[in-house]
Amino acid sequence: MFTSNHCCYLLPLLWREKGTYYALHLGGTYFRILRVLLGDQRSYLDVQDVERHPIPSHLMNSTSEVLFNFLAFSLERFIEKEENGSDSQGVRRELAFTFSFPVKHTSISSGVLIKWTKGFEISEMVGQDIAECLQGALNRRGLDMHVAALVNDTVGALSLGYYHDPDTVVAVVFGTGSNACYLERTDAIIKCQGLLTTSGSMVVNMEWGNFWSSHLPRTSYDIDLDAESSNANDMGFEKMISGMYLGDIVRRVILRMSEDSDIFGPISPVLSEPYVLRTNSVSAIHEDDTPELQEVARILKDIGVSDVPLKVRKLVVKICDVVTRRAGRLAAAGIAGILKKIGRDGSGGITSGRSRSEIQMQKRTVVAVEGGLYMNYTMFREYMEEALVEILGEEVSQYVVVKAMEDGSSIGSALLVASLQS
Ligand code: GLC
């Protein structure tokens, strides 16, 4: 169903060296910094400090220098606070850079940006080595910190999932954007023919947000949203299933209805503003359980739609339901596609060369999932999980465990750095 559109990770997934490791995660809406302590015992993993901040919107279309200076400055502040004046002279800190955008890897700790997604638009950075940019900014600040790994968020989540449970072979992010990665046999990856890894496996970052097929149920709202976005004709799947876009699809439906009828009263100028309705508001509308739908009324008022009757408020809930249900079901189809590819859907898999026993025996399979959309929007999560059971069937579903992985991408990336030290 999906093809890896650019890169394969060659990760040892060997655990690991005790010590303190840092991770910086540049996602779509937030950036996170955290510190992880690993002890002697395999099970000793202590996430000591986590900072999570919204990415200031002006940085998304600034310059490479401004963006990386800001990240280096934030790291410096984090370290100062957390080391609290203790003498750290001569201590080199190892950093994982979780960078949630498409990268062509040149090594575990370097890679060039292929393109921006999720509304970022710093064109001078395309083609540049992202880890080098961050290292340069850290050096300019005189921070003794080494960018030891450049990791996609899905790969970080897979690493943490694998650390806790070696049956984890797929990781998916449903956040501002959406993407998946999975563990593939090296000989099944055409790009990597002849390459040997000790485990015989590799992590493939699919960048599935860019998946496209004429079978996707695309509506005129999707087409308009895409055409008016900063990355038109790109990331078609992501635009139907991820947190950055669901709110805007709902907004477009309400706008069209208010243009075509008078049920919403006079047309609100606010409603014409792209992205004015956020997906967290869609979730709040959808999950409003007050008898008079007061939360729905409040959110509609914020976008200039006041005093609509209960019947119309119910209609708005229905719109959110339809858009989110479609997203959840498409997301489930994506996961089922991966399970089919690796022979974990009960069918034996698309890739030839699997042994008979592999085909016949359904193995326990863990899918690690993270991202704000999945964590915070209950109805999205329920639709996704319900559809996955529907596609796989009750029997196979018993072997497929979907596990939430909070901060998995950052913590898992730090673990990868630890594994590189050994
Ligand atoms: C976007 C990025 C991808 C990332 C995903 C989830 O699709 O291109 O690299 O994994 O968002 O954050």
PDB file of C-alpha atoms in Angstrom, residues 25 27-28 32 98 100 118 152-158 170-181 208-209 238 241-243 331 335 367-374 380 405 408-409:
ATOM      1  CA  HIS A  25      12.248  17.693  19.619  1.00  0.00           C
ATOM      2  CA  GLY A  27       7.601  18.981  16.088  1.00  0.00           C
ATOM      3  CA  GLY A  28       4.817  20.826  14.307  1.00  0.00           C
ATOM      4  CA  ARG A  32      10.225  19.779  23.744  1.00  0.00           C
ATOM      5  CA  THR A  98      14.160  14.679  17.042  1.00  0.00           C
ATOM      6  CA  SER A 100       9.723  15.815  12.647  1.00  0.00           C
ATOM      7  CA  LYS A 118       2.998  21.421   8.590  1.00  0.00           C
ATOM      8  CA  ASN A 152      12.347  11.322  12.996  1.00  0.00           C
ATOM      9  CA  ASP A 153       9.632  11.388  15.688  1.00  0.00           C
ATOM     10  CA  THR A 154       8.133   8.088  14.502  1.00  0.00           C
ATOM     11  CA  VAL A 155      11.521   6.397  14.855  1.00  0.00           C
ATOM     12  CA  GLY A 156      11.911   7.808  18.365  1.00  0.00           C
ATOM     13  CA  ALA A 157       8.491   6.425  19.298  1.00  0.00           C
ATOM     14  CA  LEU A 158       9.389   3.030  17.837  1.00  0.00           C
ATOM     15  CA  VAL A 170       5.336  -0.217  14.019  1.00  0.00           C
ATOM     16  CA  ALA A 171       5.119   3.358  15.320  1.00  0.00           C
ATOM     17  CA  VAL A 172       2.646   5.978  14.215  1.00  0.00           C
ATOM     18  CA  VAL A 173       2.333   9.669  15.029  1.00  0.00           C
ATOM     19  CA  PHE A 174      -1.053  11.399  14.939  1.00  0.00           C
ATOM     20  CA  GLY A 175      -0.285  14.954  15.911  1.00  0.00           C
ATOM     21  CA  THR A 176      -0.066  18.205  13.965  1.00  0.00           C
ATOM     22  CA  GLY A 177       1.156  15.953  11.147  1.00  0.00           C
ATOM     23  CA  SER A 178       1.003  12.222  10.674  1.00  0.00           C
ATOM     24  CA  ASN A 179       3.570   9.608   9.795  1.00  0.00           C
ATOM     25  CA  ALA A 180       4.546   5.999  10.431  1.00  0.00           C
ATOM     26  CA  CYS A 181       7.626   3.834  10.512  1.00  0.00           C
ATOM     27  CA  TRP A 208       3.055   8.352   4.865  1.00  0.00           C
ATOM     28  CA  GLY A 209       1.593  11.838   5.083  1.00  0.00           C
ATOM     29  CA  GLU A 238      -1.704  14.054   6.105  1.00  0.00           C
ATOM     30  CA  ILE A 241      -6.045  12.770   8.895  1.00  0.00           C
ATOM     31  CA  SER A 242      -3.896  15.048  11.007  1.00  0.00           C
ATOM     32  CA  GLY A 243      -4.416  17.630  13.715  1.00  0.00           C
ATOM     33  CA  ALA A 331      -5.607   6.211   9.798  1.00  0.00           C
ATOM     34  CA  ILE A 335      -1.848   0.873   9.954  1.00  0.00           C
ATOM     35  CA  VAL A 367       1.923  -0.600  17.375  1.00  0.00           C
ATOM     36  CA  ALA A 368       3.297   2.367  19.337  1.00  0.00           C
ATOM     37  CA  VAL A 369       1.231   5.513  18.849  1.00  0.00           C
ATOM     38  CA  GLU A 370       1.875   9.063  19.888  1.00  0.00           C
ATOM     39  CA  GLY A 371       0.824  12.605  19.093  1.00  0.00           C
ATOM     40  CA  GLY A 372      -1.655  15.111  20.462  1.00  0.00           C
ATOM     41  CA  LEU A 373      -4.500  14.130  18.154  1.00  0.00           C
ATOM     42  CA  TYR A 374      -4.409  10.531  19.337  1.00  0.00           C
ATOM     43  CA  PHE A 380     -10.549  10.060  16.918  1.00  0.00           C
ATOM     44  CA  MET A 405       3.607   6.338  23.956  1.00  0.00           C
ATOM     45  CA  GLY A 408       7.895   8.530  23.079  1.00  0.00           C
ATOM     46  CA  SER A 409       9.547  10.318  20.188  1.00  0.00           C
TER      47      SER A 409
END
